mmCIF file of C-alpha atoms and ligand atoms in Angstrom:
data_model
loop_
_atom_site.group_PDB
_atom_site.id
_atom_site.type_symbol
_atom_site.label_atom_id
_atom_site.label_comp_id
_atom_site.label_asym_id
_atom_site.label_seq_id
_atom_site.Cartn_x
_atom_site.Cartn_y
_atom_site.Cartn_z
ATOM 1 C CA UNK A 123 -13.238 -56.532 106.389
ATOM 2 C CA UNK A 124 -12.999 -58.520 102.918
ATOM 3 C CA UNK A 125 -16.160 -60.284 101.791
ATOM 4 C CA UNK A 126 -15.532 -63.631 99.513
ATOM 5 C CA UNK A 127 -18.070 -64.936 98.161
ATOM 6 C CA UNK A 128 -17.802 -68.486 96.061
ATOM 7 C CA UNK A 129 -15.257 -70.905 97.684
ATOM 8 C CA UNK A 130 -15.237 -73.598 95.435
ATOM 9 C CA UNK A 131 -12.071 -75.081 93.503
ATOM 10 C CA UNK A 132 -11.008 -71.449 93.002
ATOM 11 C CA UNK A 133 -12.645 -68.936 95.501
ATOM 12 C CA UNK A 134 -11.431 -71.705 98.735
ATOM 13 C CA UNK A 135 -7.424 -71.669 98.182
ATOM 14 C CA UNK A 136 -7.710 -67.737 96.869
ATOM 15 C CA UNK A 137 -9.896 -66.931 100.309
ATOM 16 C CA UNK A 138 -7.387 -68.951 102.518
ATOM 17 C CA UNK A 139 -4.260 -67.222 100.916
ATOM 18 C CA UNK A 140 -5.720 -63.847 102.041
ATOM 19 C CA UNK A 141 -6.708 -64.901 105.228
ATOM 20 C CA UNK A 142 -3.028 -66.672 105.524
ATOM 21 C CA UNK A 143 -2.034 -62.766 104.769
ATOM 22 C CA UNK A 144 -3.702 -61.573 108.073
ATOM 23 C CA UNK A 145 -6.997 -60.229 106.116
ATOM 24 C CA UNK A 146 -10.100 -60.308 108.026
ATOM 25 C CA UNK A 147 -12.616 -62.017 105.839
ATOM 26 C CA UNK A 148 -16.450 -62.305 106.028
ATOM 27 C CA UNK A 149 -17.061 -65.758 103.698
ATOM 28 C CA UNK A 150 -20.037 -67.357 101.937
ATOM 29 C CA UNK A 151 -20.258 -70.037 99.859
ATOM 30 C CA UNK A 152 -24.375 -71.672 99.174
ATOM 31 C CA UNK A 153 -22.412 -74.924 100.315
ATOM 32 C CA UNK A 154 -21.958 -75.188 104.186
ATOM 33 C CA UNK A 155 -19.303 -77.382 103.946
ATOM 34 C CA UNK A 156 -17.158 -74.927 101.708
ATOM 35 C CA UNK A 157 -17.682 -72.382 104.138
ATOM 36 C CA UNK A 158 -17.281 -74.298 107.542
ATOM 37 C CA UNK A 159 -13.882 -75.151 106.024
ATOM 38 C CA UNK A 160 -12.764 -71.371 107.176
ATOM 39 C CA UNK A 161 -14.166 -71.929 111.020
ATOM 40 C CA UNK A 162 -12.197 -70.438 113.568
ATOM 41 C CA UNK A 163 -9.818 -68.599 110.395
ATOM 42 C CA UNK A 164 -12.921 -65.971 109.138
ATOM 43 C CA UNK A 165 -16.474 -64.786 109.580
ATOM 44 C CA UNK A 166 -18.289 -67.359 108.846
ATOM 45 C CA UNK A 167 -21.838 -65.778 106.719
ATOM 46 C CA UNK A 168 -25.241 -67.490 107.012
ATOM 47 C CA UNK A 169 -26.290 -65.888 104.181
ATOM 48 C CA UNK A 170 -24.563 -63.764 101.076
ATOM 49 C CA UNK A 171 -26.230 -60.712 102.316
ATOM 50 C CA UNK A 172 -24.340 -60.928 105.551
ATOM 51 C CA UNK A 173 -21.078 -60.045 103.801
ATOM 52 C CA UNK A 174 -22.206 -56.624 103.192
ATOM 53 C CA UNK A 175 -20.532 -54.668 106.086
ATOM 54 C CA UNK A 176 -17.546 -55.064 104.258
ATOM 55 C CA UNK A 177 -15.636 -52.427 102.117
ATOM 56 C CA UNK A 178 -14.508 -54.923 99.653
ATOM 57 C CA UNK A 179 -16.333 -57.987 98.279
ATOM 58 C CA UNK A 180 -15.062 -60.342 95.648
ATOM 59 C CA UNK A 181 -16.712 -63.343 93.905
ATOM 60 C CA UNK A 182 -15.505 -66.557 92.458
ATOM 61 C CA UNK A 183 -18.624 -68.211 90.943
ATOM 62 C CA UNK A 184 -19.173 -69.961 88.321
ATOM 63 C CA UNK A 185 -20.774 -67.678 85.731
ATOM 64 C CA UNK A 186 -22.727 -64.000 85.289
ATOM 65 C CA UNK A 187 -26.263 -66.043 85.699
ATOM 66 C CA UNK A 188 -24.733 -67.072 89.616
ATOM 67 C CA UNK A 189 -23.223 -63.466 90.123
ATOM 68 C CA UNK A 190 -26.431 -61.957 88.739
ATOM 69 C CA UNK A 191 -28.544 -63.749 90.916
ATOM 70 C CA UNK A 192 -26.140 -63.413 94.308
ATOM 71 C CA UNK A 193 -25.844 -59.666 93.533
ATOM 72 C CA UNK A 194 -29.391 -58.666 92.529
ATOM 73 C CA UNK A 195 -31.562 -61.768 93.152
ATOM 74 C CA UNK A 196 -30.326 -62.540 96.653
ATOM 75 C CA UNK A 197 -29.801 -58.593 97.361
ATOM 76 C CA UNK A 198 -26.550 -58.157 97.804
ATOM 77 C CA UNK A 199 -26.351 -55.164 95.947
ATOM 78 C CA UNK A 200 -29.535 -53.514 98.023
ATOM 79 C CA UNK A 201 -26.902 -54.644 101.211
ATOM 80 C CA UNK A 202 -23.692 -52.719 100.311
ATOM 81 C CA UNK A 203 -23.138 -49.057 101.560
ATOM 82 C CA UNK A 204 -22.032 -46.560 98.741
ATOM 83 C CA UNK A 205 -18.109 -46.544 98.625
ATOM 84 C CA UNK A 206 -18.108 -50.125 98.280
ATOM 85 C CA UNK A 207 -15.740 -52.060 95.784
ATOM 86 C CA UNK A 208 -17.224 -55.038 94.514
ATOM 87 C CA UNK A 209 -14.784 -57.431 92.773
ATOM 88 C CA UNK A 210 -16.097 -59.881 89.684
ATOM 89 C CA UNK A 211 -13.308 -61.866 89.810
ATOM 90 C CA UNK A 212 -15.150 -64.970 88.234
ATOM 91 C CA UNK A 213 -14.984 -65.999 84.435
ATOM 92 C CA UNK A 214 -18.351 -63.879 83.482
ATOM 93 C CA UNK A 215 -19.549 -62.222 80.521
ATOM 94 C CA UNK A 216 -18.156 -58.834 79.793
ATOM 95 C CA UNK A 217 -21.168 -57.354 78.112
ATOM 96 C CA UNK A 218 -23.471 -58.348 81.340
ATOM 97 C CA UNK A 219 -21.121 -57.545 83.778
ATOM 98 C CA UNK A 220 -21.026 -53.756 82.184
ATOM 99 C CA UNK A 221 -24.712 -54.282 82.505
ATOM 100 C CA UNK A 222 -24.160 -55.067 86.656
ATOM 101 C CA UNK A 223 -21.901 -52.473 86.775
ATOM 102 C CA UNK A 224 -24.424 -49.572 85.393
ATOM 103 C CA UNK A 225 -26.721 -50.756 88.128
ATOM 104 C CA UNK A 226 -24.240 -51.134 91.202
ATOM 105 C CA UNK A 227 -22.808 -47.253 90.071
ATOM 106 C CA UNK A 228 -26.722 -46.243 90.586
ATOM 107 C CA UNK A 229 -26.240 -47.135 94.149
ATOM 108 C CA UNK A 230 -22.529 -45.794 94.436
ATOM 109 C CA UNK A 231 -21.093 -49.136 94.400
ATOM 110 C CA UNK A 232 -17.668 -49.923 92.443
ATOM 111 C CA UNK A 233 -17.893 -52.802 90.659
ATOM 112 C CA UNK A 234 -14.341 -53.912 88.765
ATOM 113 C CA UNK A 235 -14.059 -57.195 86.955
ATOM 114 C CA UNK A 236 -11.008 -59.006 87.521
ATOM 115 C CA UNK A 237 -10.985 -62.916 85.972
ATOM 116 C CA UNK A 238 -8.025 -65.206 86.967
ATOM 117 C CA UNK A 239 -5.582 -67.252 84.781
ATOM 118 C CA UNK A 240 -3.215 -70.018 86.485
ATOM 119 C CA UNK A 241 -5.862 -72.703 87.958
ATOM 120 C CA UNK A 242 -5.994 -74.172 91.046
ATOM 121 C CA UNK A 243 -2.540 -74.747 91.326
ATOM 122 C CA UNK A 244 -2.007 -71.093 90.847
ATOM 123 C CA UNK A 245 -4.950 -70.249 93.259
ATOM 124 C CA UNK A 246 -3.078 -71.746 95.954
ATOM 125 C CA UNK A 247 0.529 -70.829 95.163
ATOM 126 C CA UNK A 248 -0.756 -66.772 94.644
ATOM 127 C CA UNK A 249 1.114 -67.112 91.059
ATOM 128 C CA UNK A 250 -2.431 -66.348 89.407
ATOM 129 C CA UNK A 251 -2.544 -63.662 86.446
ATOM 130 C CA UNK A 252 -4.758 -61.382 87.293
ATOM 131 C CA UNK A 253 -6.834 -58.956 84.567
ATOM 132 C CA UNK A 254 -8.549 -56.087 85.575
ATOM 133 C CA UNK A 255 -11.167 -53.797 84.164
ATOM 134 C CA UNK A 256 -12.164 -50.890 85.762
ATOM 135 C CA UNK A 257 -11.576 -46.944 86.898
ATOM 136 C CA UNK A 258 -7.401 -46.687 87.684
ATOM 137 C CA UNK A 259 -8.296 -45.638 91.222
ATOM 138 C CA UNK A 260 -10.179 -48.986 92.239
ATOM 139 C CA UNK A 261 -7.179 -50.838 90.672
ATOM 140 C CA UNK A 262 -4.475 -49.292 92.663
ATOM 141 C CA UNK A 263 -6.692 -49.075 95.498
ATOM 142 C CA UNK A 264 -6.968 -53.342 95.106
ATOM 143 C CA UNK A 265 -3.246 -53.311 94.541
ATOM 144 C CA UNK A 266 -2.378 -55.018 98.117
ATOM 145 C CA UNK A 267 -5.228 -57.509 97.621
ATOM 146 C CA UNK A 268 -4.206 -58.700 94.426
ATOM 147 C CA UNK A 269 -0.825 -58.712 95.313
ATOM 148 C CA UNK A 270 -1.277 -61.778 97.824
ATOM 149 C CA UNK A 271 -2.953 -63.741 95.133
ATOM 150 C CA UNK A 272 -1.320 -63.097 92.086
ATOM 151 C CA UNK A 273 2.098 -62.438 90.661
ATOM 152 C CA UNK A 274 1.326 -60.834 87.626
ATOM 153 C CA UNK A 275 -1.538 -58.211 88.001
ATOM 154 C CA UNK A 276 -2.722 -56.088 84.569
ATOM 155 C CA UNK A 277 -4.727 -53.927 84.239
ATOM 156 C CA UNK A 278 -6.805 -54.422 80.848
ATOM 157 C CA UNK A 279 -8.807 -51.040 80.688
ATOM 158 C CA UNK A 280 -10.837 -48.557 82.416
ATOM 159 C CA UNK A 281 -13.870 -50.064 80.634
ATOM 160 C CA UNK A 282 -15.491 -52.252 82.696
ATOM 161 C CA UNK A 283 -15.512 -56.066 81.433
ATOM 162 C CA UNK A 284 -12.318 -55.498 80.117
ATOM 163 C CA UNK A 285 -10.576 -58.110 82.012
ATOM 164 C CA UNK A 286 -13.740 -60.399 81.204
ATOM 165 C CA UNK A 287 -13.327 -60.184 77.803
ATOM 166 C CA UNK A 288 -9.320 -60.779 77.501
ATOM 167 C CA UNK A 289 -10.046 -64.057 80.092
ATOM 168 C CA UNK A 290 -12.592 -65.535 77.818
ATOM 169 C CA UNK A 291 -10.255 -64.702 74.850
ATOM 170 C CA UNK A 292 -7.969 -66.385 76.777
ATOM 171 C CA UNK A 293 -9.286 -69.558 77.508
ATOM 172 C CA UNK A 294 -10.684 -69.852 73.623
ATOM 173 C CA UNK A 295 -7.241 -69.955 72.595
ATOM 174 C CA UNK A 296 -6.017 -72.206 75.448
ATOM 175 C CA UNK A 297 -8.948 -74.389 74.766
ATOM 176 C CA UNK A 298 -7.864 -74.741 70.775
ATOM 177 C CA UNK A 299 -4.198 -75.227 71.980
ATOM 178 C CA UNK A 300 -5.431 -78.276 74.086
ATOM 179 C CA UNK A 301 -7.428 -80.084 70.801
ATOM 180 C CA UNK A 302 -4.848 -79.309 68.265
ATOM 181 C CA UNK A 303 -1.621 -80.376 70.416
ATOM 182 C CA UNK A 304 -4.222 -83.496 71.477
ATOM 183 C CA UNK A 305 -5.029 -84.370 67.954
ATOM 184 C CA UNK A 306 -1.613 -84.149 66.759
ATOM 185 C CA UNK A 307 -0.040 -86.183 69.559
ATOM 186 C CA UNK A 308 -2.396 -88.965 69.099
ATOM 187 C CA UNK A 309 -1.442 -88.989 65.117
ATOM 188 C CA UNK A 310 2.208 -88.966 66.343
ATOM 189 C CA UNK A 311 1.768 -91.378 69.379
ATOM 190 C CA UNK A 312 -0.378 -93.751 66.345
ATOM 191 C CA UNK A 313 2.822 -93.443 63.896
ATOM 192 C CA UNK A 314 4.905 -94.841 66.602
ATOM 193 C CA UNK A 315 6.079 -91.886 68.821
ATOM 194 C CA UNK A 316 6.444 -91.445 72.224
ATOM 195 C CA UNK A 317 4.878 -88.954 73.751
ATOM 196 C CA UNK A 318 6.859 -87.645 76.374
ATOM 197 C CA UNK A 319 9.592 -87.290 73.564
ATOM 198 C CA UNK A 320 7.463 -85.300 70.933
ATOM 199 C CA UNK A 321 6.710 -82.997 73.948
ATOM 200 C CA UNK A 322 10.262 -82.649 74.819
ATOM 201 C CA UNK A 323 10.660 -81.844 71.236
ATOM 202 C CA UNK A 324 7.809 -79.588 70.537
ATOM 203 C CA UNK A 325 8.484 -77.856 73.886
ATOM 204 C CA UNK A 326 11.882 -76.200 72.663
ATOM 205 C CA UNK A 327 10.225 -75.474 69.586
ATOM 206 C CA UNK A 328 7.150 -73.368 68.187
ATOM 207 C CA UNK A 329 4.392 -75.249 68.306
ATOM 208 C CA UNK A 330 4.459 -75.163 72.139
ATOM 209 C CA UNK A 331 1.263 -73.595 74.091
ATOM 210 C CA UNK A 332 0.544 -74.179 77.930
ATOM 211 C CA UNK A 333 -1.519 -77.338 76.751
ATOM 212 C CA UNK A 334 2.025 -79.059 76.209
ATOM 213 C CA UNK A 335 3.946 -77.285 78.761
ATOM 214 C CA UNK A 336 1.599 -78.331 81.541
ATOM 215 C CA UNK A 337 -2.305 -79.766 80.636
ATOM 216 C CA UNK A 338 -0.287 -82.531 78.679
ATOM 217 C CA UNK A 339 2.501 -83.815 80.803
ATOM 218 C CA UNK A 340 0.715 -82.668 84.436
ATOM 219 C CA UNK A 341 -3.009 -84.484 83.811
ATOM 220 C CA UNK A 342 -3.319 -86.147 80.807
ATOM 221 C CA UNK A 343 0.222 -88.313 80.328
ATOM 222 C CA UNK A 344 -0.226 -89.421 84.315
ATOM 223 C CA UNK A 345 -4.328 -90.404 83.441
ATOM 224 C CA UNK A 346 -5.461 -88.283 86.181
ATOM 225 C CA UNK A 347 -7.221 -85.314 84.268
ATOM 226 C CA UNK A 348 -7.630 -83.276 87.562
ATOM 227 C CA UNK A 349 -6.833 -79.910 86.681
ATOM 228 C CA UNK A 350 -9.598 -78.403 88.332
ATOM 229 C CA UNK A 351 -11.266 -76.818 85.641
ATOM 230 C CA UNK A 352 -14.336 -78.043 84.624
ATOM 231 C CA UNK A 353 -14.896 -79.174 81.170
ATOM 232 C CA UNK A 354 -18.167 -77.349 80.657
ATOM 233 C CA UNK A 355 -16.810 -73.942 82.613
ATOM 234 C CA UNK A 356 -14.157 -74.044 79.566
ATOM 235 C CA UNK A 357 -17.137 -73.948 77.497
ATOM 236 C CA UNK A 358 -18.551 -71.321 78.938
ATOM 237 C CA UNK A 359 -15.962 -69.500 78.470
ATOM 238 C CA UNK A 360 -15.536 -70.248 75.070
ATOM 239 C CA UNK A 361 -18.740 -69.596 74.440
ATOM 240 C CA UNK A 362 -18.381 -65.978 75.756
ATOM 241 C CA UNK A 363 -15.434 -65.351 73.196
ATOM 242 C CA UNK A 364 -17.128 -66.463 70.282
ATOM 243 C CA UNK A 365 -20.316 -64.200 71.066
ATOM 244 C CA UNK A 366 -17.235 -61.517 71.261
ATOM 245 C CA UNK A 367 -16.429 -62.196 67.871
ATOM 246 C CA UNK A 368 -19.702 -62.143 66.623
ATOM 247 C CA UNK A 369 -20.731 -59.027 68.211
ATOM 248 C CA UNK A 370 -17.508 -57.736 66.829
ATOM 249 C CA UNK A 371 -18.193 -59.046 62.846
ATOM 250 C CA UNK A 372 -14.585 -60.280 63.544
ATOM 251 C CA UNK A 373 -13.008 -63.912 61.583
ATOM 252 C CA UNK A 374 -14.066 -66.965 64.194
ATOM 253 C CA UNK A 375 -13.767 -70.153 61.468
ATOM 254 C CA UNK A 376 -11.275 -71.881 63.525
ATOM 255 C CA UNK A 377 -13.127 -70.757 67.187
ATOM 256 C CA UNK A 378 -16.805 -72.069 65.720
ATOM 257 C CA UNK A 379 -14.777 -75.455 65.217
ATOM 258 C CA UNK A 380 -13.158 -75.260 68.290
ATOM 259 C CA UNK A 381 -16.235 -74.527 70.316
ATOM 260 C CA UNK A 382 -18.471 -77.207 68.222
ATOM 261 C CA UNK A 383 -15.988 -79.513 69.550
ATOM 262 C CA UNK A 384 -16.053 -78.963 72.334
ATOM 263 C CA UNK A 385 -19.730 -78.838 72.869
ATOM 264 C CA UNK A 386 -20.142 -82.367 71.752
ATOM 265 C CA UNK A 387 -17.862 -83.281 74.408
ATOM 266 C CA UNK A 388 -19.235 -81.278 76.852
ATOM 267 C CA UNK A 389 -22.466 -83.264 75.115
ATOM 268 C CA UNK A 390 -20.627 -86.579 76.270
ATOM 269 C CA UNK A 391 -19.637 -85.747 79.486
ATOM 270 C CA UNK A 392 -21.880 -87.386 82.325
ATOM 271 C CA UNK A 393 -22.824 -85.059 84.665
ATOM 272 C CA UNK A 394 -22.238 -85.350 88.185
ATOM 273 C CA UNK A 395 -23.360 -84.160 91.298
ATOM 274 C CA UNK A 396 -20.517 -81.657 92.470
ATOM 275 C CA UNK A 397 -21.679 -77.967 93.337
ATOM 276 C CA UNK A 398 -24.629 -76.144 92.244
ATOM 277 C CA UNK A 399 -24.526 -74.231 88.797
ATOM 278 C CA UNK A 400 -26.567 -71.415 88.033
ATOM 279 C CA UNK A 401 -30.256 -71.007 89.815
ATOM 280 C CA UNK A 402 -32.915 -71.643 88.149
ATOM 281 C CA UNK A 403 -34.615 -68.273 86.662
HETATM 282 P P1 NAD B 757 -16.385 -74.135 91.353
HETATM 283 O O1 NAD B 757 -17.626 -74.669 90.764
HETATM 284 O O2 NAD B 757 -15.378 -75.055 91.950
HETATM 285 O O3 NAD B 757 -16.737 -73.037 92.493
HETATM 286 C C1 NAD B 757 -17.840 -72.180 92.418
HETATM 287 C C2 NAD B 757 -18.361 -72.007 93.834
HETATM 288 O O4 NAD B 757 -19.480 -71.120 93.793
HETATM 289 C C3 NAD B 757 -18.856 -73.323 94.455
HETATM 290 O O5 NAD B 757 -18.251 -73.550 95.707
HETATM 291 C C4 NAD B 757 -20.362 -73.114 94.588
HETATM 292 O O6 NAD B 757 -20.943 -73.779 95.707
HETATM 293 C C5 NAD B 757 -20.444 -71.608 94.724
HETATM 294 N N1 NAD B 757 -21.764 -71.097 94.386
HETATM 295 C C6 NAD B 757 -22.574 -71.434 93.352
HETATM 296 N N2 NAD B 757 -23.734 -70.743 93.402
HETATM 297 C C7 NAD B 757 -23.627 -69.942 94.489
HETATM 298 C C8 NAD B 757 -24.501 -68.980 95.083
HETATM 299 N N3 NAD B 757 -25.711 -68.712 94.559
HETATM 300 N N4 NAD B 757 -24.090 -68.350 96.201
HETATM 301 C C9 NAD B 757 -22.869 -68.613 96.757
HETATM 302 N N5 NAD B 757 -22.011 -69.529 96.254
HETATM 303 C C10 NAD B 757 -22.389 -70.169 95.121
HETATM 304 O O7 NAD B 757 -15.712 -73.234 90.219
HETATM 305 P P2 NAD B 757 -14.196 -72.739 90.125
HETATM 306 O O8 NAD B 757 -13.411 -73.744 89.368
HETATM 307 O O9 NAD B 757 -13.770 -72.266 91.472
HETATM 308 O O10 NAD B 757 -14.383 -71.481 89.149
HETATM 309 C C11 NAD B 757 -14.912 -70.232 89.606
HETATM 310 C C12 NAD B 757 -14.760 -69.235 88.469
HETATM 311 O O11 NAD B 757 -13.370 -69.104 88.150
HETATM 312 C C13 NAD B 757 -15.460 -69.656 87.176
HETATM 313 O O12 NAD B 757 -15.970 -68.526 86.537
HETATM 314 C C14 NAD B 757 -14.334 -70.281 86.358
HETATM 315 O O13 NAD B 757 -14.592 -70.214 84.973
HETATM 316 C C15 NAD B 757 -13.155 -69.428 86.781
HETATM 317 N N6 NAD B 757 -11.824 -70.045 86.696
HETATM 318 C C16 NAD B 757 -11.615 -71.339 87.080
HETATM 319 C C17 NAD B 757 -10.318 -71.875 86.987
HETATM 320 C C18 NAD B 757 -10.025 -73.303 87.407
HETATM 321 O O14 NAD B 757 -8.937 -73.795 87.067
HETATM 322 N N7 NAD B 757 -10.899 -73.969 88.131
HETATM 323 C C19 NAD B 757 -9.258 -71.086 86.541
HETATM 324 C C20 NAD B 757 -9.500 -69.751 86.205
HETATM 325 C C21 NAD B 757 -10.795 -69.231 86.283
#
C-alpha cells in the first residue's frame, strides 16, 4: 500500500497516474472533495494518520510549514512503523526538511525529498523531472514508483534536501526567465513586433528559456494564464533559493531583484478562496 497525501493541482493527477498503474493507494487530502474524487479507485483516509499502514507515503503540499504540521503536528510520524519510506515530494525547504528527516531517522523512518519539475501538464502525462535527495538504497528502492510519474528521474545527492534545494534553484531561475523574456517582449511588442514572431525568432536562438518555449505561447499569448502554478507558490520557492544564497555568502544581485519583483506582485495579487495554505501555528 502507497499513502498520498496532498491531492491538489499536483498530488490529484500524480495519485491517479499511480493508481492508473495498478498501485494500491491509501489517499488524504484536508479537502473532502479532493479525496472523494478517488472513490471506488483507492482507500479513501478520514484522517492523515490513517495512511500510516503503508510502506511508502508521499506528499504533495504546498510548503515545509503544511508537511511539518501533517507529519509532526497531526502525528503522522508517531503513526508510521520503522522501515517506512516517507517521500517529500513537495517544493519545501531543504534546510527544514534535513531538520524532519533527523527526527523521522529517530523513529527508523526514511524520509527522501524528491520535488517535481514539469507542472500539471507533466503531472498528468508522467513526463515530470523528478530530483531526489536521499540514501542510494531508498532511491532505487522508489525506482518503480517514480518511474510511472516521471520520465526523467535524478538523483541529486545522498544528502537529504538535496533535491529541495536544486527545485527551488530551479524555479528562481525559471521565475527570472519569465520577467526578463516578459519585459523584453512587451518593449518589442511596443516597437511594433509581433509576438508570436519574436518567439519564433528567439526560440531558434539563445535567449530561449522554458518561459518562451511554453509559459509564453501556452498561457500568456492565448490570455488564459492557467498553468497551474500558483503565483505566490513561485514565490515561495524563490524565496527558498535566495535564503540558499544567503546562507551560502554566494552573488544573488539579480535573484534579490527578481524576488522583489515578484513579491510586489504577489503584493497585487487578490487572494482567493482556493485550498487551504499553511495552518496556523
Ligand atoms: P495545491 O495547492 O494545488 O495542492 C496542495 C494540496 O494540499 C491541496 O489539495 C490542499 O488541500 C492540500 N493540503 C493543504 N494542507 C493540507 C493538510 N494539512 N493535510 C492534507 N492536505 C493538505 O498545490 P500544487 O500546485 O499541487 O503544489 C504542491 C507542491 O508542488 C508545492 O510545493 C508546489 O510548489 C509544488 N509544485 C507545483 C507545480 C505546479 O505546477 N502546480 C509544479 C511543480 C511543483
Amino acid at each position: 500500500m502507497i499513502g498520498f497525501v496532498g491531492l491538489g493541482n499536483m498530488g490529484g493527477p500524480m495519485a491517479a497516474r499511480l493508481v492508473e498503474a495498478g498501485h494500491d493507494l491509501c489517499v488524504y487530502d484536508v479537502l473532502p472533495a479532493a479525496r472523494e474524487h478517488f472513490a471506488g479507485t483507492a482507500t479513501l483516509a478520514e484522517k492523515v494518520t490513517d495512511v500510516s499502514t503503508s510502506d511508502t507515503v508521499l506528499l504533495m503540499l504546498p510548503d515545509s510549514t503544511v508537511v511539518e504540521h501533517v507529519v509532526l503536528g497531526e502525528g503522522l510520524l508517531d503513526q508510521l512503523a520503522p522501515g517506512t519510506l516517507l517521500v517529500d515530494m513537495s517544493s519545501s525547504d531543504p534546510g527544514r526538511t534535513r531538520a524532519l528527516a533527523g527526527t523521522a531517522a529517530e523513529r527508523g523512518v526514511t524520509l527522501v525529498d524528491a520535488p517535481v519539475s514539469g507542472g500539471v501538464a507533466g503531472a498528468k502525462a508522467g513526463t515530470l523531472t523528478i530530483m531526489v535527495g536521499g540514501p542510494a538504497d531508498a532511491f532505487a528502492a522508489l525506482g518503480p514508483l517514480f518511474g510511472v510519474l516521471g520520465t526523467r528521474v535524478v538523483h541529486a545527492g545522498e544528502v537529504v534536501g538535496a533535491g529541495h534545494a536544486i527545485k527551488a534553484l530551479n524555479n528562481l531561475m525559471s521565475a527570472a526567465h519569465l520577467m526578463v523574456a516578459s519585459e523584453a517582449l512587451l518593449a518589442g511588442q511596443a516597437f511594433g513586433l509581433d509576438p508570436r514572431v519574436m518567439l519564433d525568432i528567439v526560440n531558434a536562438s539563445s535567449g530561449r528559456s522554458g518561459s518562451t518555449e511554453t509559459k509564453w505561447p501556452k498561457f500568456v499569448l492565448p490570455g488564459t494564464y492557467d498553468s497551474g502554478f500558483g503565483l505566490r507558490l513561485m514565490l515561495k520557492d524563490m524565496g527558498i533559493a535566495l535564503g540558499l544564497q544567503e546562507a551560502t555568502g554566494t552573488p544573488s544581485a539579480v535573484s534579490a531583484a527578481a524576488v522583489a519583483a515578484w513579491a510586489a506582485a504577489a503584493e497585487a495579487l487578490p487572494r482567493t478562496p482556493t485550498t487551504p495554505r499553511s495552518p496556523p501555528g
